[in-house]
PDB file of C-alpha atoms in Angstrom:
ATOM      1  CA  MET A   1      94.158 143.077 115.178  1.00 65.00           C
ATOM      2  CA  MET A   2      95.909 145.320 117.652  1.00 74.00           C
ATOM      3  CA  ILE A   3      97.927 142.410 119.034  1.00 80.00           C
ATOM      4  CA  ALA A   4      99.061 141.407 115.536  1.00 79.00           C
ATOM      5  CA  THR A   5     100.242 144.952 114.857  1.00 81.00           C
ATOM      6  CA  TYR A   6     102.149 145.015 118.144  1.00 79.00           C
ATOM      7  CA  VAL A   7     103.789 141.639 117.421  1.00 79.00           C
ATOM      8  CA  HIS A   8     104.759 142.847 113.953  1.00 78.00           C
ATOM      9  CA  GLN A   9     106.381 145.974 115.403  1.00 77.00           C
ATOM     10  CA  VAL A  10     108.292 143.953 117.986  1.00 77.00           C
ATOM     11  CA  VAL A  11     109.592 141.550 115.334  1.00 74.00           C
ATOM     12  CA  ALA A  12     110.614 144.462 113.105  1.00 72.00           C
ATOM     13  CA  GLN A  13     112.517 146.091 115.986  1.00 71.00           C
ATOM     14  CA  LEU A  14     114.268 142.814 116.822  1.00 70.00           C
ATOM     15  CA  ALA A  15     115.292 142.390 113.191  1.00 65.00           C
ATOM     16  CA  ILE A  16     116.713 145.905 113.109  1.00 65.00           C
ATOM     17  CA  HIS A  17     118.679 145.364 116.333  1.00 63.00           C
ATOM     18  CA  ALA A  18     119.932 141.983 115.170  1.00 59.00           C
ATOM     19  CA  GLY A  19     121.694 143.581 112.229  1.00 61.00           C
ATOM     20  CA  GLY A  20     118.758 143.472 109.846  1.00 58.00           C
ATOM     21  CA  VAL A  21     119.636 139.990 108.587  1.00 65.00           C
ATOM     22  CA  VAL A  22     117.519 136.990 109.445  1.00 65.00           C
ATOM     23  CA  PRO A  23     119.649 133.835 109.146  1.00 64.00           C
ATOM     24  CA  ASP A  24     118.636 131.289 106.523  1.00 68.00           C
ATOM     25  CA  PRO A  25     120.623 128.124 107.237  1.00 72.00           C
ATOM     26  CA  ALA A  26     120.992 125.440 104.587  1.00 76.00           C
ATOM     27  CA  PRO A  27     118.850 122.345 105.178  1.00 74.00           C
ATOM     28  CA  ALA A  28     120.657 119.428 106.748  1.00 79.00           C
ATOM     29  CA  PRO A  29     119.327 115.990 107.638  1.00 80.00           C
ATOM     30  CA  PRO A  30     119.175 115.174 111.340  1.00 83.00           C
ATOM     31  CA  ASP A  31     121.439 112.568 112.887  1.00 86.00           C
ATOM     32  CA  GLY A  32     120.259 109.039 112.231  1.00 84.00           C
ATOM     33  CA  SER A  33     118.190 109.907 109.177  1.00 84.00           C
ATOM     34  CA  ASN A  34     119.803 107.154 107.098  1.00 88.00           C
ATOM     35  CA  ALA A  35     117.166 104.684 108.291  1.00 89.00           C
ATOM     36  CA  LEU A  36     114.412 107.008 107.082  1.00 87.00           C
ATOM     37  CA  VAL A  37     116.099 107.405 103.696  1.00 86.00           C
ATOM     38  CA  THR A  38     116.368 103.614 103.413  1.00 91.00           C
ATOM     39  CA  LEU A  39     112.689 103.202 104.284  1.00 92.00           C
ATOM     40  CA  LEU A  40     111.705 105.827 101.708  1.00 90.00           C
ATOM     41  CA  SER A  41     113.767 104.088  99.020  1.00 92.00           C
ATOM     42  CA  TRP A  42     112.020 100.787  99.832  1.00 95.00           C
ATOM     43  CA  VAL A  43     108.609 102.447  99.547  1.00 95.00           C
ATOM     44  CA  LYS A  44     109.594 103.966  96.200  1.00 94.00           C
ATOM     45  CA  TRP A  45     110.823 100.588  94.955  1.00 95.00           C
ATOM     46  CA  GLY A  46     107.588  98.921  96.077  1.00 96.00           C
ATOM     47  CA  ALA A  47     105.482 101.566  94.365  1.00 96.00           C
ATOM     48  CA  LEU A  48     107.398 101.109  91.104  1.00 95.00           C
ATOM     49  CA  VAL A  49     106.923  97.340  91.349  1.00 96.00           C
ATOM     50  CA  CYS A  50     103.169  97.932  91.752  1.00 97.00           C
ATOM     51  CA  CYS A  51     103.155 100.157  88.648  1.00 96.00           C
ATOM     52  CA  ALA A  52     105.037  97.522  86.653  1.00 97.00           C
ATOM     53  CA  GLY A  53     102.617  94.837  87.831  1.00 97.00           C
ATOM     54  CA  ALA A  54      99.652  97.000  86.893  1.00 97.00           C
ATOM     55  CA  ALA A  55     101.124  97.626  83.433  1.00 97.00           C
ATOM     56  CA  VAL A  56     101.620  93.893  82.814  1.00 97.00           C
ATOM     57  CA  THR A  57      98.117  93.152  84.077  1.00 97.00           C
ATOM     58  CA  ALA A  58      96.739  95.902  81.842  1.00 97.00           C
ATOM     59  CA  GLY A  59      98.427  94.342  78.820  1.00 97.00           C
ATOM     60  CA  GLY A  60      96.794  91.029  79.647  1.00 97.00           C
ATOM     61  CA  MET A  61      93.399  92.699  80.082  1.00 97.00           C
ATOM     62  CA  ILE A  62      93.723  94.411  76.709  1.00 96.00           C
ATOM     63  CA  ALA A  63      94.712  91.176  74.967  1.00 96.00           C
ATOM     64  CA  LEU A  64      92.067  89.072  76.681  1.00 96.00           C
ATOM     65  CA  GLY A  65      89.378  91.700  76.200  1.00 95.00           C
ATOM     66  CA  ASN A  66      90.069  91.984  72.474  1.00 93.00           C
ATOM     67  CA  THR A  67      90.297  88.254  71.820  1.00 94.00           C
ATOM     68  CA  SER A  68      87.221  87.310  73.853  1.00 93.00           C
ATOM     69  CA  ARG A  69      85.104  90.198  72.555  1.00 87.00           C
ATOM     70  CA  ARG A  70      84.777  91.768  75.977  1.00 91.00           C
ATOM     71  CA  ALA A  71      85.175  95.408  75.082  1.00 92.00           C
ATOM     72  CA  GLU A  72      84.735  96.592  78.679  1.00 95.00           C
ATOM     73  CA  MET A  73      87.753  94.528  79.791  1.00 96.00           C
ATOM     74  CA  ALA A  74      89.885  95.936  76.978  1.00 95.00           C
ATOM     75  CA  GLU A  75      88.823  99.477  77.883  1.00 96.00           C
ATOM     76  CA  ARG A  76      89.606  98.918  81.563  1.00 97.00           C
ATOM     77  CA  GLY A  77      92.983  97.539  80.523  1.00 97.00           C
ATOM     78  CA  LYS A  78      93.752 100.660  78.511  1.00 97.00           C
ATOM     79  CA  VAL A  79      92.796 102.923  81.401  1.00 97.00           C
ATOM     80  CA  THR A  80      94.852 100.790  83.794  1.00 97.00           C
ATOM     81  CA  LEU A  81      97.872 101.002  81.502  1.00 97.00           C
ATOM     82  CA  ILE A  82      97.634 104.795  81.275  1.00 97.00           C
ATOM     83  CA  CYS A  83      97.275 105.076  85.059  1.00 97.00           C
ATOM     84  CA  ALA A  84     100.260 102.760  85.627  1.00 97.00           C
ATOM     85  CA  VAL A  85     102.462 104.853  83.341  1.00 97.00           C
ATOM     86  CA  ILE A  86     101.329 108.122  84.955  1.00 97.00           C
ATOM     87  CA  GLY A  87     101.949 106.617  88.396  1.00 96.00           C
ATOM     88  CA  ALA A  88     105.464 105.537  87.431  1.00 95.00           C
ATOM     89  CA  VAL A  89     106.263 109.019  86.101  1.00 95.00           C
ATOM     90  CA  VAL A  90     104.960 110.664  89.288  1.00 94.00           C
ATOM     91  CA  ILE A  91     107.006 108.300  91.457  1.00 93.00           C
ATOM     92  CA  ALA A  92     110.157 108.896  89.399  1.00 91.00           C
ATOM     93  CA  VAL A  93     109.804 112.684  89.396  1.00 92.00           C
ATOM     94  CA  ALA A  94     108.473 113.213  92.944  1.00 89.00           C
ATOM     95  CA  GLY A  95     111.824 113.341  94.746  1.00 84.00           C
ATOM     96  CA  THR A  96     113.424 115.685  92.235  1.00 86.00           C
ATOM     97  CA  LEU A  97     110.360 117.921  92.132  1.00 86.00           C
ATOM     98  CA  ILE A  98     110.187 118.295  95.912  1.00 85.00           C
ATOM     99  CA  THR A  99     113.947 118.773  96.263  1.00 82.00           C
ATOM    100  CA  SER A 100     114.075 121.497  93.622  1.00 82.00           C
ATOM    101  CA  SER A 101     110.882 123.189  94.818  1.00 82.00           C
ATOM    102  CA  TYR A 102     112.157 123.647  98.337  1.00 79.00           C
ATOM    103  CA  GLY A 103     115.808 124.185  97.456  1.00 73.00           C
ATOM    104  CA  LEU A 104     116.939 121.128  99.385  1.00 69.00           C
ATOM    105  CA  GLY A 105     119.601 119.976  96.977  1.00 60.00           C
TER     106      GLY A 105
END
């Protein structure tokens, strides 16, 4: 506890002597980050393809479950469809949400 108080006082004194302003630089990507951005866009594309595939599969499960009187398959299809749509929304909004939350854009 005593060490934390001492560190706090030292930091406060340094801030006062430094002009009282702590710099807050704007975020900037490091050199060579284009490869990482490309990889992230591929992952996002793959995830959206998985959601689309799940939605199509869910439609088939609903149709097959209703026509073959397998209510459990139709129910699983409905749940799968809802989860696929929610997943697609999360994927689409994730980048914007993170960027705006941390003031990156």
